[in-house]
Amino acid sequence: MYPYSILALFLLVLGGCGDEGKGEEGLVREDLGKVTTDADGGVTLPVDVPEDAVSALITCGPYGYDVLATADLLVDPGGATIFDDDDPEATAMRVNVEDDFLPMLMPVSPDLDVQAGEHQLTLYVDSDSPVTVSCGAVYRVQPVEEETTVDARLVFVGVDGTVDTLNAQYAKTEAVLTAALAEIESVWARAGITLGEVLYDDFSGDTDSYTVIDDDKEFGDLLRTVETPGDRRVTFFFVQDITADDGATILGLSAGPPGAAAMGGTSKSGVVVTTAAWDEADPGGFLGRLMAHEGGHFLGLYHPTEKDGSGHDPLGDTPECSDGDGDGQVSTSECGSNGADNLMWWAASDGASDMSADQGWVMKRSAAAH
Ligand SMILES: [Zn+2]
């Protein structure tokens, strides 16, 4: 018996009486209009964060899969630089480099909380010619509770047959998936997060195109099928394989960090996981940690130490590791309790299931949490 099935039943009985803070009432959406980059690829726009916001998700796009964008500079209402692409680790803010659609989340660390008032965001789009994009913001104004819930939707994309009876109907009682959801419950509980309602859907689009994800466009186009404007949950797409350019095995892939939380119709609107976990010795536990990890990225978490040891998350209470043997990669055996046992460790491993208080602090502020 798992709490999420009790919650699902509870909601069914209430029949839409509303779940405090779960819907649009906890969010403020703002259209920031269209902006066009100048000859250097930059454009500055004001972002006025409301007084009661606990987080601000600013987005710009789409600009296509062949083009990359990031923030060049972010200045707070007091005139302080809170992100500078020339030295991203100088502050506790992070902005990724993304194709097609750029989500930017404040805050991604309690060391740099969100401030109300007019920020100045300088967007940089790496293109030879001016690019016009639509920008917007989702401000979460719902206060943060001690215990926070994250709902999920599982979408099965042509994997029935790859794994026996893995479609929306049978997944509800499928042993590996049931164990995986229990593992997510157990791991996220360490950060004060409860896995809430879980919906099961079969993919309604062209399953043949997305059963194997072999480029960024397929990944983005699949995530784009999340409904607009998107509800407050994390959508997990199950596919057979994700193929990397360099031949590496990719077990799961999240938009971001952060994903476009509470936003549908964008190439950053969800998470993709593969059915490779079913071949593992402890498939439920492995899949659960994989989903909890990718869901963590979607909600705003970074790796404590990146694969090559060059970068670290902006959190003060997650362990850091450096490339001691100088082989260009921080390995799980090299880093042990210096990060390899954290859920957000860059490589999948049996021991990676710890969560820190700061990680929970970030996840609880996502627009996808309530
Ligand atoms: Zn990761």
mmCIF file of N, CA and C in Angstrom, residues 18-29 139-142 151 230-232 262 367 369-370:
data_model
loop_
_atom_site.group_PDB
_atom_site.id
_atom_site.type_symbol
_atom_site.label_atom_id
_atom_site.label_comp_id
_atom_site.label_asym_id
_atom_site.label_seq_id
_atom_site.Cartn_x
_atom_site.Cartn_y
_atom_site.Cartn_z
ATOM 1 N N GLY A 18 -10.948 20.571 -5.435
ATOM 2 C CA GLY A 18 -9.744 21.399 -5.407
ATOM 3 C C GLY A 18 -8.827 20.974 -4.296
ATOM 4 N N ASP A 19 -7.548 21.041 -4.577
ATOM 5 C CA ASP A 19 -6.530 20.646 -3.622
ATOM 6 C C ASP A 19 -5.723 21.917 -3.395
ATOM 7 N N GLU A 20 -5.751 22.435 -2.195
ATOM 8 C CA GLU A 20 -5.169 23.753 -1.895
ATOM 9 C C GLU A 20 -3.791 23.962 -2.514
ATOM 10 N N GLY A 21 -3.684 24.980 -3.336
ATOM 11 C CA GLY A 21 -2.379 25.339 -3.878
ATOM 12 C C GLY A 21 -1.928 24.534 -5.072
ATOM 13 N N LYS A 22 -2.717 23.556 -5.477
ATOM 14 C CA LYS A 22 -2.224 22.654 -6.507
ATOM 15 C C LYS A 22 -2.350 23.238 -7.912
ATOM 16 N N GLY A 23 -3.373 24.015 -8.124
ATOM 17 C CA GLY A 23 -3.660 24.481 -9.477
ATOM 18 C C GLY A 23 -3.044 25.825 -9.788
ATOM 19 N N GLU A 24 -3.695 26.546 -10.682
ATOM 20 C CA GLU A 24 -3.178 27.824 -11.151
ATOM 21 C C GLU A 24 -3.146 28.885 -10.054
ATOM 22 N N GLU A 25 -3.949 28.706 -8.975
ATOM 23 C CA GLU A 25 -4.025 29.755 -7.947
ATOM 24 C C GLU A 25 -2.698 29.966 -7.219
ATOM 25 N N GLY A 26 -1.805 28.970 -7.305
ATOM 26 C CA GLY A 26 -0.502 29.129 -6.656
ATOM 27 C C GLY A 26 0.543 29.759 -7.564
ATOM 28 N N LEU A 27 0.140 30.049 -8.819
ATOM 29 C CA LEU A 27 1.089 30.547 -9.820
ATOM 30 C C LEU A 27 0.625 31.865 -10.426
ATOM 31 N N VAL A 28 1.573 32.688 -10.828
ATOM 32 C CA VAL A 28 1.280 33.883 -11.623
ATOM 33 C C VAL A 28 2.074 33.759 -12.912
ATOM 34 N N ARG A 29 1.380 33.782 -14.039
ATOM 35 C CA ARG A 29 2.072 33.679 -15.337
ATOM 36 C C ARG A 29 2.146 35.067 -15.971
ATOM 37 N N TYR A 139 5.752 32.704 -11.958
ATOM 38 C CA TYR A 139 6.134 32.989 -10.573
ATOM 39 C C TYR A 139 5.308 32.092 -9.672
ATOM 40 N N ARG A 140 5.996 31.387 -8.788
ATOM 41 C CA ARG A 140 5.229 30.627 -7.806
ATOM 42 C C ARG A 140 5.023 31.523 -6.595
ATOM 43 N N VAL A 141 3.742 31.799 -6.270
ATOM 44 C CA VAL A 141 3.419 32.674 -5.140
ATOM 45 C C VAL A 141 2.862 31.874 -3.962
ATOM 46 N N GLN A 142 2.656 30.592 -4.174
ATOM 47 C CA GLN A 142 2.181 29.735 -3.087
ATOM 48 C C GLN A 142 3.298 29.552 -2.066
ATOM 49 N N ASP A 151 3.558 15.770 -7.916
ATOM 50 C CA ASP A 151 2.765 14.788 -8.660
ATOM 51 C C ASP A 151 3.515 14.396 -9.924
ATOM 52 N N GLY A 230 0.298 23.152 -19.264
ATOM 53 C CA GLY A 230 1.036 22.216 -18.415
ATOM 54 C C GLY A 230 0.581 22.334 -16.987
ATOM 55 N N ASP A 231 0.313 21.186 -16.380
ATOM 56 C CA ASP A 231 -0.122 21.252 -14.999
ATOM 57 C C ASP A 231 1.075 21.078 -14.072
ATOM 58 N N ARG A 232 0.795 21.121 -12.781
ATOM 59 C CA ARG A 232 1.905 21.140 -11.814
ATOM 60 C C ARG A 232 2.296 19.720 -11.448
ATOM 61 N N ALA A 262 5.534 23.364 -14.879
ATOM 62 C CA ALA A 262 4.167 23.904 -15.026
ATOM 63 C C ALA A 262 3.946 24.549 -16.387
ATOM 64 N N ALA A 367 7.693 25.431 -9.407
ATOM 65 C CA ALA A 367 6.285 25.621 -9.802
ATOM 66 C C ALA A 367 5.583 24.282 -9.997
ATOM 67 N N ALA A 369 5.957 21.794 -7.920
ATOM 68 C CA ALA A 369 5.701 21.235 -6.583
ATOM 69 C C ALA A 369 4.558 22.023 -5.951
ATOM 70 N N HIS A 370 3.898 21.417 -4.987
ATOM 71 C CA HIS A 370 2.818 22.141 -4.301
ATOM 72 C C HIS A 370 2.608 21.580 -2.899
#
